[in-house]
Amino acid sequence: MVTTASAAGANKQLSEVSKNLASSKKNEAALAAELVKNARELHQLAVRSAALAESLQKTESRVSTQESKVESLGGELAAKQKEFDIRKQEYADTVTSLLALHRIPPTAMFADPDNLHTMLRTASVLENTNEALAGRALELKRQLKELKTLKTRVGKQREELGRERTQLTVEQQTLKKELEARQAAQTKLAVDHEKAEAHVAELSRQSHSLQDLLGKLAREPAAKKSRESRDFVGAKGNMRTPAVGDVIHNFGEKKNENETWRGMVLRARPGGTVVAPYDGEVVFTGPFRDYGRMVLLKHSNGFISLLAGLGAIQVGLNQTVGKGEPVGTMPNQAAPELYVELRDRSKPIDPADWFANVGRRLAKS
């Protein structure tokens, strides 16, 4: 028989459970809304950082162009200055010789009748020499004007280079702040980020080759993406070049006695920005064997792109990135090299034709 007291207790317990359930649902809804908000914020930050990276790479390209111009003009100026100094010395030597001739007293010429012929020859020589000197003086004047113009051009180019470098520094600092904000937003979404990093680090340690590592990563379950990736089939000819620089090695080119290049190598700028060539998911970050610091991006349709030789990495595991989003920077050292490899279902393919603005390096004759 159910007593009034026990019924009241049951009702009270049921009420508590209902309250807890309602509270849990409310908290769950709040968390879901927070995740949506964070995902939206992350997307906006990603769009902004991609735009900043594009602007930064354009500035890097302009700085590289200005540096080449300054170097070229500097060499031209040095050669012109050397030529001018030689001509100036020749002119000075000739004038000195003429002054020495003018110091010979006229009486010395007439003291001996045999000196008459010498005097006439000397007069003729002086006349011709004066004409030559006049010509040389005009040439020196012209060269001096050219030298002055060239120095002005060099000065202007250096000023422009200084402005471009200042702008580059400002843009780098702006992008750094955006990336820090992006990473903070990404951390809110990636609850198991540390576990994922530790797991991938262990896979890296156990892998003896890149092919082995790719095989292990291919067997990993796909992470839940915060953004959808575009179909990779339409990427050919439209991919973004990861860094500003020149191609120094092509796919298939001989690397050593036993190997050929399985990707291409770009000579990049020290500290240059490196971006994602296309939409994808970050499946590996960190050092690996002799590749150095590396980022692996898994694209749709079974494609993977590899960017190796980075100085710093600015993305995290399982993060989805869009085409042109920054993923890292080159080392701050002279002539750093970025290795770019593209794979179709683990098979290396020539990446050159996939990029919109990369030409093949001319083969050495």
PDB file of C-alpha atoms in Angstrom, residues 54-205:
ATOM      1  CA  GLU A  54      47.149  36.855 -49.996  1.00  0.00           C
ATOM      2  CA  SER A  55      47.941  40.537 -49.412  1.00  0.00           C
ATOM      3  CA  LEU A  56      51.092  39.576 -47.524  1.00  0.00           C
ATOM      4  CA  GLN A  57      52.327  37.307 -50.309  1.00  0.00           C
ATOM      5  CA  LYS A  58      51.731  40.078 -52.857  1.00  0.00           C
ATOM      6  CA  THR A  59      53.832  42.404 -50.700  1.00  0.00           C
ATOM      7  CA  GLU A  60      56.517  39.696 -50.388  1.00  0.00           C
ATOM      8  CA  SER A  61      56.553  39.432 -54.188  1.00  0.00           C
ATOM      9  CA  ARG A  62      56.907  43.213 -54.556  1.00  0.00           C
ATOM     10  CA  VAL A  63      59.721  43.280 -51.986  1.00  0.00           C
ATOM     11  CA  SER A  64      61.542  40.501 -53.852  1.00  0.00           C
ATOM     12  CA  THR A  65      61.176  42.466 -57.103  1.00  0.00           C
ATOM     13  CA  GLN A  66      62.458  45.660 -55.460  1.00  0.00           C
ATOM     14  CA  GLU A  67      65.408  43.789 -53.933  1.00  0.00           C
ATOM     15  CA  SER A  68      66.330  42.427 -57.375  1.00  0.00           C
ATOM     16  CA  LYS A  69      66.101  45.917 -58.886  1.00  0.00           C
ATOM     17  CA  VAL A  70      68.245  47.444 -56.143  1.00  0.00           C
ATOM     18  CA  GLU A  71      70.830  44.677 -56.527  1.00  0.00           C
ATOM     19  CA  SER A  72      70.894  45.093 -60.317  1.00  0.00           C
ATOM     20  CA  LEU A  73      71.146  48.888 -60.140  1.00  0.00           C
ATOM     21  CA  GLY A  74      73.803  48.602 -57.452  1.00  0.00           C
ATOM     22  CA  GLY A  75      75.925  46.457 -59.744  1.00  0.00           C
ATOM     23  CA  GLU A  76      75.375  48.855 -62.655  1.00  0.00           C
ATOM     24  CA  LEU A  77      76.289  51.802 -60.445  1.00  0.00           C
ATOM     25  CA  ALA A  78      79.489  50.111 -59.240  1.00  0.00           C
ATOM     26  CA  ALA A  79      80.553  49.337 -62.842  1.00  0.00           C
ATOM     27  CA  LYS A  80      79.759  52.875 -63.988  1.00  0.00           C
ATOM     28  CA  GLN A  81      81.668  54.376 -61.049  1.00  0.00           C
ATOM     29  CA  LYS A  82      84.698  52.190 -61.846  1.00  0.00           C
ATOM     30  CA  GLU A  83      84.626  53.223 -65.508  1.00  0.00           C
ATOM     31  CA  PHE A  84      84.286  56.893 -64.539  1.00  0.00           C
ATOM     32  CA  ASP A  85      87.229  56.678 -62.106  1.00  0.00           C
ATOM     33  CA  ILE A  86      89.445  55.148 -64.826  1.00  0.00           C
ATOM     34  CA  ARG A  87      88.509  57.839 -67.358  1.00  0.00           C
ATOM     35  CA  LYS A  88      88.967  60.558 -64.753  1.00  0.00           C
ATOM     36  CA  GLN A  89      92.489  59.299 -63.988  1.00  0.00           C
ATOM     37  CA  GLU A  90      93.381  59.174 -67.691  1.00  0.00           C
ATOM     38  CA  TYR A  91      92.137  62.755 -68.062  1.00  0.00           C
ATOM     39  CA  ALA A  92      94.176  63.888 -65.043  1.00  0.00           C
ATOM     40  CA  ASP A  93      97.329  62.193 -66.380  1.00  0.00           C
ATOM     41  CA  THR A  94      96.949  63.933 -69.769  1.00  0.00           C
ATOM     42  CA  VAL A  95      96.407  67.347 -68.179  1.00  0.00           C
ATOM     43  CA  THR A  96      99.498  66.818 -65.990  1.00  0.00           C
ATOM     44  CA  SER A  97     101.602  66.016 -69.086  1.00  0.00           C
ATOM     45  CA  LEU A  98     100.328  69.145 -70.865  1.00  0.00           C
ATOM     46  CA  LEU A  99     101.154  71.315 -67.898  1.00  0.00           C
ATOM     47  CA  ALA A 100     104.681  69.905 -67.944  1.00  0.00           C
ATOM     48  CA  LEU A 101     105.015  70.832 -71.638  1.00  0.00           C
ATOM     49  CA  HIS A 102     103.721  74.343 -70.977  1.00  0.00           C
ATOM     50  CA  ARG A 103     106.402  74.809 -68.323  1.00  0.00           C
ATOM     51  CA  ILE A 104     109.196  74.481 -70.991  1.00  0.00           C
ATOM     52  CA  PRO A 105     110.561  78.076 -71.608  1.00  0.00           C
ATOM     53  CA  PRO A 106     110.176  79.346 -75.228  1.00  0.00           C
ATOM     54  CA  THR A 107     113.877  80.390 -75.250  1.00  0.00           C
ATOM     55  CA  ALA A 108     114.781  76.741 -74.806  1.00  0.00           C
ATOM     56  CA  MET A 109     113.050  76.000 -78.093  1.00  0.00           C
ATOM     57  CA  PHE A 110     114.968  78.711 -80.094  1.00  0.00           C
ATOM     58  CA  ALA A 111     118.364  78.240 -78.464  1.00  0.00           C
ATOM     59  CA  ASP A 112     119.176  75.548 -80.968  1.00  0.00           C
ATOM     60  CA  PRO A 113     117.982  75.794 -84.618  1.00  0.00           C
ATOM     61  CA  ASP A 114     117.555  71.998 -84.626  1.00  0.00           C
ATOM     62  CA  ASN A 115     114.764  72.449 -82.039  1.00  0.00           C
ATOM     63  CA  LEU A 116     112.573  74.277 -84.581  1.00  0.00           C
ATOM     64  CA  HIS A 117     111.233  71.051 -86.018  1.00  0.00           C
ATOM     65  CA  THR A 118     110.621  69.760 -82.497  1.00  0.00           C
ATOM     66  CA  MET A 119     108.721  72.938 -81.625  1.00  0.00           C
ATOM     67  CA  LEU A 120     106.499  72.638 -84.711  1.00  0.00           C
ATOM     68  CA  ARG A 121     105.752  68.991 -83.994  1.00  0.00           C
ATOM     69  CA  THR A 122     105.003  69.865 -80.367  1.00  0.00           C
ATOM     70  CA  ALA A 123     102.604  72.630 -81.428  1.00  0.00           C
ATOM     71  CA  SER A 124     100.812  70.201 -83.727  1.00  0.00           C
ATOM     72  CA  VAL A 125     100.607  67.613 -80.958  1.00  0.00           C
ATOM     73  CA  LEU A 126      99.294  70.227 -78.494  1.00  0.00           C
ATOM     74  CA  GLU A 127      96.595  71.273 -80.964  1.00  0.00           C
ATOM     75  CA  ASN A 128      95.455  67.680 -81.477  1.00  0.00           C
ATOM     76  CA  THR A 129      95.712  66.970 -77.765  1.00  0.00           C
ATOM     77  CA  ASN A 130      93.575  69.977 -76.919  1.00  0.00           C
ATOM     78  CA  GLU A 131      90.881  68.710 -79.289  1.00  0.00           C
ATOM     79  CA  ALA A 132      91.102  65.247 -77.728  1.00  0.00           C
ATOM     80  CA  LEU A 133      90.932  66.754 -74.244  1.00  0.00           C
ATOM     81  CA  ALA A 134      87.854  68.749 -75.196  1.00  0.00           C
ATOM     82  CA  GLY A 135      86.217  65.534 -76.438  1.00  0.00           C
ATOM     83  CA  ARG A 136      87.219  63.696 -73.270  1.00  0.00           C
ATOM     84  CA  ALA A 137      85.917  66.504 -71.114  1.00  0.00           C
ATOM     85  CA  LEU A 138      82.517  66.259 -72.844  1.00  0.00           C
ATOM     86  CA  GLU A 139      82.539  62.446 -72.404  1.00  0.00           C
ATOM     87  CA  LEU A 140      83.407  62.798 -68.726  1.00  0.00           C
ATOM     88  CA  LYS A 141      80.627  65.357 -68.319  1.00  0.00           C
ATOM     89  CA  ARG A 142      78.155  62.955 -69.957  1.00  0.00           C
ATOM     90  CA  GLN A 143      79.315  60.037 -67.776  1.00  0.00           C
ATOM     91  CA  LEU A 144      79.112  62.202 -64.668  1.00  0.00           C
ATOM     92  CA  LYS A 145      75.514  63.069 -65.539  1.00  0.00           C
ATOM     93  CA  GLU A 146      74.700  59.373 -66.117  1.00  0.00           C
ATOM     94  CA  LEU A 147      76.328  58.494 -62.809  1.00  0.00           C
ATOM     95  CA  LYS A 148      74.296  61.124 -60.982  1.00  0.00           C
ATOM     96  CA  THR A 149      71.040  59.916 -62.612  1.00  0.00           C
ATOM     97  CA  LEU A 150      71.871  56.307 -61.719  1.00  0.00           C
ATOM     98  CA  LYS A 151      72.606  57.221 -58.099  1.00  0.00           C
ATOM     99  CA  THR A 152      69.242  59.003 -57.914  1.00  0.00           C
ATOM    100  CA  ARG A 153      67.462  55.926 -59.300  1.00  0.00           C
ATOM    101  CA  VAL A 154      69.212  53.667 -56.807  1.00  0.00           C
ATOM    102  CA  GLY A 155      68.250  56.026 -53.984  1.00  0.00           C
ATOM    103  CA  LYS A 156      64.580  56.016 -55.038  1.00  0.00           C
ATOM    104  CA  GLN A 157      64.515  52.228 -55.402  1.00  0.00           C
ATOM    105  CA  ARG A 158      66.015  51.848 -51.931  1.00  0.00           C
ATOM    106  CA  GLU A 159      63.432  54.230 -50.487  1.00  0.00           C
ATOM    107  CA  GLU A 160      60.635  52.250 -52.156  1.00  0.00           C
ATOM    108  CA  LEU A 161      62.151  49.011 -50.892  1.00  0.00           C
ATOM    109  CA  GLY A 162      62.231  50.474 -47.380  1.00  0.00           C
ATOM    110  CA  ARG A 163      58.522  51.376 -47.607  1.00  0.00           C
ATOM    111  CA  GLU A 164      57.632  47.909 -48.918  1.00  0.00           C
ATOM    112  CA  ARG A 165      59.607  46.226 -46.134  1.00  0.00           C
ATOM    113  CA  THR A 166      57.854  48.388 -43.521  1.00  0.00           C
ATOM    114  CA  GLN A 167      54.476  47.435 -44.981  1.00  0.00           C
ATOM    115  CA  LEU A 168      55.553  43.791 -44.998  1.00  0.00           C
ATOM    116  CA  THR A 169      56.396  43.942 -41.278  1.00  0.00           C
ATOM    117  CA  VAL A 170      53.024  45.571 -40.459  1.00  0.00           C
ATOM    118  CA  GLU A 171      51.126  42.939 -42.480  1.00  0.00           C
ATOM    119  CA  GLN A 172      53.092  40.116 -40.839  1.00  0.00           C
ATOM    120  CA  GLN A 173      52.199  41.418 -37.379  1.00  0.00           C
ATOM    121  CA  THR A 174      48.527  41.829 -38.346  1.00  0.00           C
ATOM    122  CA  LEU A 175      48.373  38.294 -39.714  1.00  0.00           C
ATOM    123  CA  LYS A 176      50.070  36.949 -36.574  1.00  0.00           C
ATOM    124  CA  LYS A 177      47.329  38.466 -34.391  1.00  0.00           C
ATOM    125  CA  GLU A 178      44.617  37.025 -36.636  1.00  0.00           C
ATOM    126  CA  LEU A 179      46.242  33.589 -36.508  1.00  0.00           C
ATOM    127  CA  GLU A 180      46.408  33.706 -32.711  1.00  0.00           C
ATOM    128  CA  ALA A 181      42.685  34.494 -32.645  1.00  0.00           C
ATOM    129  CA  ARG A 182      42.033  31.692 -35.145  1.00  0.00           C
ATOM    130  CA  GLN A 183      43.993  29.208 -33.042  1.00  0.00           C
ATOM    131  CA  ALA A 184      42.050  30.239 -29.919  1.00  0.00           C
ATOM    132  CA  ALA A 185      38.748  29.659 -31.723  1.00  0.00           C
ATOM    133  CA  GLN A 186      40.011  26.332 -33.099  1.00  0.00           C
ATOM    134  CA  THR A 187      41.018  25.182 -29.595  1.00  0.00           C
ATOM    135  CA  LYS A 188      37.436  25.705 -28.381  1.00  0.00           C
ATOM    136  CA  LEU A 189      36.240  23.329 -31.077  1.00  0.00           C
ATOM    137  CA  ALA A 190      39.018  20.752 -30.731  1.00  0.00           C
ATOM    138  CA  VAL A 191      38.386  19.201 -27.305  1.00  0.00           C
ATOM    139  CA  ASP A 192      40.645  16.200 -27.916  1.00  0.00           C
ATOM    140  CA  HIS A 193      43.377  18.192 -29.667  1.00  0.00           C
ATOM    141  CA  GLU A 194      46.193  17.112 -27.326  1.00  0.00           C
ATOM    142  CA  LYS A 195      45.202  13.438 -27.609  1.00  0.00           C
ATOM    143  CA  ALA A 196      45.140  13.734 -31.403  1.00  0.00           C
ATOM    144  CA  GLU A 197      48.598  15.355 -31.416  1.00  0.00           C
ATOM    145  CA  ALA A 198      50.039  12.621 -29.182  1.00  0.00           C
ATOM    146  CA  HIS A 199      48.478   9.921 -31.375  1.00  0.00           C
ATOM    147  CA  VAL A 200      49.856  11.374 -34.631  1.00  0.00           C
ATOM    148  CA  ALA A 201      53.270  11.880 -33.004  1.00  0.00           C
ATOM    149  CA  GLU A 202      53.264   8.161 -32.137  1.00  0.00           C
ATOM    150  CA  LEU A 203      52.286   7.257 -35.725  1.00  0.00           C
ATOM    151  CA  SER A 204      55.186   9.409 -36.933  1.00  0.00           C
ATOM    152  CA  ARG A 205      57.607   7.682 -34.570  1.00  0.00           C
TER     153      ARG A 205
END
